[in-house]
mmCIF file with all atom_site columns, C-alpha atoms in Angstrom:
data_model
loop_
_atom_site.group_PDB
_atom_site.id
_atom_site.type_symbol
_atom_site.label_atom_id
_atom_site.label_alt_id
_atom_site.label_comp_id
_atom_site.label_asym_id
_atom_site.label_entity_id
_atom_site.label_seq_id
_atom_site.pdbx_PDB_ins_code
_atom_site.Cartn_x
_atom_site.Cartn_y
_atom_site.Cartn_z
_atom_site.occupancy
_atom_site.B_iso_or_equiv
_atom_site.pdbx_formal_charge
_atom_site.auth_seq_id
_atom_site.auth_comp_id
_atom_site.auth_asym_id
_atom_site.auth_atom_id
_atom_site.pdbx_PDB_model_num
ATOM 1   C CA . MET A 1 1   ? 16.503 -15.772 -25.494 1.00 0.00 ? 1   MET A CA 1
ATOM 2   C CA . GLU A 1 2   ? 18.563 -15.059 -28.614 1.00 0.00 ? 2   GLU A CA 1
ATOM 3   C CA . SER A 1 3   ? 20.899 -12.711 -26.770 1.00 0.00 ? 3   SER A CA 1
ATOM 4   C CA . MET A 1 4   ? 21.942 -15.400 -24.297 1.00 0.00 ? 4   MET A CA 1
ATOM 5   C CA . GLY A 1 5   ? 25.460 -16.563 -24.919 1.00 0.00 ? 5   GLY A CA 1
ATOM 6   C CA . LYS A 1 6   ? 26.352 -13.639 -27.167 1.00 0.00 ? 6   LYS A CA 1
ATOM 7   C CA . LYS A 1 7   ? 29.289 -11.647 -25.955 1.00 0.00 ? 7   LYS A CA 1
ATOM 8   C CA . LYS A 1 8   ? 29.547 -7.915  -26.100 1.00 0.00 ? 8   LYS A CA 1
ATOM 9   C CA . PRO A 1 9   ? 32.132 -6.984  -28.750 1.00 0.00 ? 9   PRO A CA 1
ATOM 10  C CA . ARG A 1 10  ? 35.373 -5.712  -27.275 1.00 0.00 ? 10  ARG A CA 1
ATOM 11  C CA . ARG A 1 11  ? 36.795 -2.417  -28.333 1.00 0.00 ? 11  ARG A CA 1
ATOM 12  C CA . PRO A 1 12  ? 40.261 -2.602  -29.853 1.00 0.00 ? 12  PRO A CA 1
ATOM 13  C CA . ARG A 1 13  ? 43.226 -2.328  -27.509 1.00 0.00 ? 13  ARG A CA 1
ATOM 14  C CA . ARG A 1 14  ? 44.430 1.225   -27.241 1.00 0.00 ? 14  ARG A CA 1
ATOM 15  C CA . SER A 1 15  ? 47.945 2.387   -26.486 1.00 0.00 ? 15  SER A CA 1
ATOM 16  C CA . PHE A 1 16  ? 48.899 5.540   -24.654 1.00 0.00 ? 16  PHE A CA 1
ATOM 17  C CA . THR A 1 17  ? 52.049 7.616   -24.564 1.00 0.00 ? 17  THR A CA 1
ATOM 18  C CA . PRO A 1 18  ? 54.110 7.777   -21.372 1.00 0.00 ? 18  PRO A CA 1
ATOM 19  C CA . GLU A 1 19  ? 53.311 11.494  -21.202 1.00 0.00 ? 19  GLU A CA 1
ATOM 20  C CA . PHE A 1 20  ? 49.565 10.825  -21.236 1.00 0.00 ? 20  PHE A CA 1
ATOM 21  C CA . LYS A 1 21  ? 49.916 8.165   -18.546 1.00 0.00 ? 21  LYS A CA 1
ATOM 22  C CA . ALA A 1 22  ? 52.002 10.542  -16.413 1.00 0.00 ? 22  ALA A CA 1
ATOM 23  C CA . GLU A 1 23  ? 49.321 13.222  -16.784 1.00 0.00 ? 23  GLU A CA 1
ATOM 24  C CA . ILE A 1 24  ? 46.593 10.799  -15.683 1.00 0.00 ? 24  ILE A CA 1
ATOM 25  C CA . VAL A 1 25  ? 48.697 9.608   -12.727 1.00 0.00 ? 25  VAL A CA 1
ATOM 26  C CA . GLY A 1 26  ? 49.302 13.233  -11.742 1.00 0.00 ? 26  GLY A CA 1
ATOM 27  C CA . LEU A 1 27  ? 45.585 13.937  -11.739 1.00 0.00 ? 27  LEU A CA 1
ATOM 28  C CA . CYS A 1 28  ? 44.964 10.914  -9.529  1.00 0.00 ? 28  CYS A CA 1
ATOM 29  C CA . ARG A 1 29  ? 47.748 11.761  -7.101  1.00 0.00 ? 29  ARG A CA 1
ATOM 30  C CA . ARG A 1 30  ? 46.648 15.364  -6.709  1.00 0.00 ? 30  ARG A CA 1
ATOM 31  C CA . GLY A 1 31  ? 43.603 14.087  -4.874  1.00 0.00 ? 31  GLY A CA 1
ATOM 32  C CA . ASP A 1 32  ? 41.023 16.386  -6.482  1.00 0.00 ? 32  ASP A CA 1
ATOM 33  C CA . ARG A 1 33  ? 39.235 13.418  -8.050  1.00 0.00 ? 33  ARG A CA 1
ATOM 34  C CA . SER A 1 34  ? 39.111 9.704   -7.381  1.00 0.00 ? 34  SER A CA 1
ATOM 35  C CA . VAL A 1 35  ? 40.777 7.186   -9.669  1.00 0.00 ? 35  VAL A CA 1
ATOM 36  C CA . GLY A 1 36  ? 37.330 6.108   -10.811 1.00 0.00 ? 36  GLY A CA 1
ATOM 37  C CA . GLN A 1 37  ? 36.312 9.662   -11.680 1.00 0.00 ? 37  GLN A CA 1
ATOM 38  C CA . VAL A 1 38  ? 39.541 10.333  -13.617 1.00 0.00 ? 38  VAL A CA 1
ATOM 39  C CA . ALA A 1 39  ? 39.053 7.069   -15.520 1.00 0.00 ? 39  ALA A CA 1
ATOM 40  C CA . LYS A 1 40  ? 35.468 7.974   -16.335 1.00 0.00 ? 40  LYS A CA 1
ATOM 41  C CA . ASP A 1 41  ? 36.384 11.524  -17.414 1.00 0.00 ? 41  ASP A CA 1
ATOM 42  C CA . PHE A 1 42  ? 38.993 10.237  -19.888 1.00 0.00 ? 42  PHE A CA 1
ATOM 43  C CA . GLU A 1 43  ? 37.010 7.145   -20.979 1.00 0.00 ? 43  GLU A CA 1
ATOM 44  C CA . LEU A 1 44  ? 39.619 4.771   -19.539 1.00 0.00 ? 44  LEU A CA 1
ATOM 45  C CA . THR A 1 45  ? 39.171 1.617   -17.521 1.00 0.00 ? 45  THR A CA 1
ATOM 46  C CA . GLU A 1 46  ? 39.587 2.073   -13.810 1.00 0.00 ? 46  GLU A CA 1
ATOM 47  C CA . THR A 1 47  ? 41.824 -0.982  -13.704 1.00 0.00 ? 47  THR A CA 1
ATOM 48  C CA . ALA A 1 48  ? 44.248 0.507   -16.243 1.00 0.00 ? 48  ALA A CA 1
ATOM 49  C CA . VAL A 1 49  ? 44.472 3.780   -14.327 1.00 0.00 ? 49  VAL A CA 1
ATOM 50  C CA . ARG A 1 50  ? 45.097 1.921   -11.061 1.00 0.00 ? 50  ARG A CA 1
ATOM 51  C CA . VAL A 1 51  ? 47.902 -0.076  -12.724 1.00 0.00 ? 51  VAL A CA 1
ATOM 52  C CA . TRP A 1 52  ? 49.482 3.153   -14.005 1.00 0.00 ? 52  TRP A CA 1
ATOM 53  C CA . VAL A 1 53  ? 49.301 4.743   -10.538 1.00 0.00 ? 53  VAL A CA 1
ATOM 54  C CA . LYS A 1 54  ? 50.784 1.639   -8.908  1.00 0.00 ? 54  LYS A CA 1
ATOM 55  C CA . GLN A 1 55  ? 53.638 1.516   -11.457 1.00 0.00 ? 55  GLN A CA 1
ATOM 56  C CA . ALA A 1 56  ? 54.354 5.215   -10.895 1.00 0.00 ? 56  ALA A CA 1
ATOM 57  C CA . GLU A 1 57  ? 54.611 4.543   -7.154  1.00 0.00 ? 57  GLU A CA 1
ATOM 58  C CA . VAL A 1 58  ? 57.046 1.670   -7.792  1.00 0.00 ? 58  VAL A CA 1
ATOM 59  C CA . ASP A 1 59  ? 59.140 3.836   -10.144 1.00 0.00 ? 59  ASP A CA 1
ATOM 60  C CA . ALA A 1 60  ? 59.229 6.591   -7.498  1.00 0.00 ? 60  ALA A CA 1
ATOM 61  C CA . GLY A 1 61  ? 60.412 4.138   -4.839  1.00 0.00 ? 61  GLY A CA 1
ATOM 62  C CA . GLU A 1 62  ? 57.221 4.502   -2.797  1.00 0.00 ? 62  GLU A CA 1
ATOM 63  C CA . ARG A 1 63  ? 56.200 0.877   -3.269  1.00 0.00 ? 63  ARG A CA 1
ATOM 64  C CA . ASN A 1 64  ? 58.006 -2.442  -3.678  1.00 0.00 ? 64  ASN A CA 1
ATOM 65  C CA . GLY A 1 65  ? 58.118 -4.078  -7.098  1.00 0.00 ? 65  GLY A CA 1
ATOM 66  C CA . LEU A 1 66  ? 59.873 -4.003  -10.442 1.00 0.00 ? 66  LEU A CA 1
ATOM 67  C CA . THR A 1 67  ? 60.460 -0.578  -11.921 1.00 0.00 ? 67  THR A CA 1
ATOM 68  C CA . SER A 1 68  ? 59.555 0.092   -15.548 1.00 0.00 ? 68  SER A CA 1
ATOM 69  C CA . SER A 1 69  ? 63.174 -0.234  -16.651 1.00 0.00 ? 69  SER A CA 1
ATOM 70  C CA . GLU A 1 70  ? 63.530 -3.518  -14.759 1.00 0.00 ? 70  GLU A CA 1
ATOM 71  C CA . ARG A 1 71  ? 60.351 -4.804  -16.419 1.00 0.00 ? 71  ARG A CA 1
ATOM 72  C CA . GLU A 1 72  ? 61.726 -3.888  -19.862 1.00 0.00 ? 72  GLU A CA 1
ATOM 73  C CA . GLU A 1 73  ? 65.026 -5.599  -19.088 1.00 0.00 ? 73  GLU A CA 1
ATOM 74  C CA . LEU A 1 74  ? 63.237 -8.721  -17.822 1.00 0.00 ? 74  LEU A CA 1
ATOM 75  C CA . ALA A 1 75  ? 61.110 -8.896  -20.975 1.00 0.00 ? 75  ALA A CA 1
ATOM 76  C CA . ALA A 1 76  ? 64.217 -8.535  -23.173 1.00 0.00 ? 76  ALA A CA 1
ATOM 77  C CA . LEU A 1 77  ? 66.029 -11.252 -21.224 1.00 0.00 ? 77  LEU A CA 1
ATOM 78  C CA . ARG A 1 78  ? 63.051 -13.592 -21.522 1.00 0.00 ? 78  ARG A CA 1
ATOM 79  C CA . ARG A 1 79  ? 62.930 -13.030 -25.302 1.00 0.00 ? 79  ARG A CA 1
ATOM 80  C CA . GLU A 1 80  ? 66.655 -13.721 -25.571 1.00 0.00 ? 80  GLU A CA 1
ATOM 81  C CA . ASN A 1 81  ? 66.348 -16.808 -23.381 1.00 0.00 ? 81  ASN A CA 1
ATOM 82  C CA . ARG A 1 82  ? 63.515 -18.157 -25.547 1.00 0.00 ? 82  ARG A CA 1
ATOM 83  C CA . ARG A 1 83  ? 65.561 -17.590 -28.709 1.00 0.00 ? 83  ARG A CA 1
ATOM 84  C CA . LEU A 1 84  ? 68.616 -19.288 -27.225 1.00 0.00 ? 84  LEU A CA 1
ATOM 85  C CA . ARG A 1 85  ? 66.546 -22.295 -26.125 1.00 0.00 ? 85  ARG A CA 1
ATOM 86  C CA . GLU A 1 86  ? 65.195 -22.591 -29.683 1.00 0.00 ? 86  GLU A CA 1
ATOM 87  C CA . ASP A 1 87  ? 68.755 -22.419 -31.041 1.00 0.00 ? 87  ASP A CA 1
ATOM 88  C CA . VAL A 1 88  ? 69.870 -25.189 -28.662 1.00 0.00 ? 88  VAL A CA 1
ATOM 89  C CA . ASP A 1 89  ? 66.876 -27.302 -29.696 1.00 0.00 ? 89  ASP A CA 1
ATOM 90  C CA . VAL A 1 90  ? 67.784 -26.913 -33.383 1.00 0.00 ? 90  VAL A CA 1
ATOM 91  C CA . LEU A 1 91  ? 71.387 -27.878 -32.652 1.00 0.00 ? 91  LEU A CA 1
ATOM 92  C CA . LYS A 1 92  ? 70.275 -30.968 -30.694 1.00 0.00 ? 92  LYS A CA 1
ATOM 93  C CA . ARG A 1 93  ? 68.084 -32.092 -33.588 1.00 0.00 ? 93  ARG A CA 1
ATOM 94  C CA . ALA A 1 94  ? 70.875 -31.461 -36.086 1.00 0.00 ? 94  ALA A CA 1
ATOM 95  C CA . THR A 1 95  ? 73.325 -33.423 -33.941 1.00 0.00 ? 95  THR A CA 1
ATOM 96  C CA . ALA A 1 96  ? 70.915 -36.367 -33.718 1.00 0.00 ? 96  ALA A CA 1
ATOM 97  C CA . PHE A 1 97  ? 70.326 -36.238 -37.483 1.00 0.00 ? 97  PHE A CA 1
ATOM 98  C CA . PHE A 1 98  ? 74.008 -36.237 -38.372 1.00 0.00 ? 98  PHE A CA 1
ATOM 99  C CA . ALA A 1 99  ? 74.757 -38.931 -35.772 1.00 0.00 ? 99  ALA A CA 1
ATOM 100 C CA . LYS A 1 100 ? 72.236 -41.210 -37.533 1.00 0.00 ? 100 LYS A CA 1
ATOM 101 C CA . GLU A 1 101 ? 73.731 -40.410 -40.950 1.00 0.00 ? 101 GLU A CA 1
ATOM 102 C CA . THR A 1 102 ? 77.259 -41.439 -39.960 1.00 0.00 ? 102 THR A CA 1
ATOM 103 C CA . ARG A 1 103 ? 76.282 -44.910 -38.700 1.00 0.00 ? 103 ARG A CA 1
#
């Protein structure tokens, strides 16, 4: 009963080089082994390998979706947009503050 409610500790998030991902995708696309078997052989999650394969298909134009470069650009634009919204918010507060001071 003590083990009920206790969660299994997660392993830390790992990061992989683009070259490693490309190698894994190549192994999956060759067709010698299933995605699940490749994931198991390299101690990766099957979900991660499937995402890498899907993204490689998008980048190659074989599937619809955002390419890696488009994803990077979108992320950069979202960061910039967030920063600009914060800047506008600061300016609005400053304007309201100085408008009160002059009355």
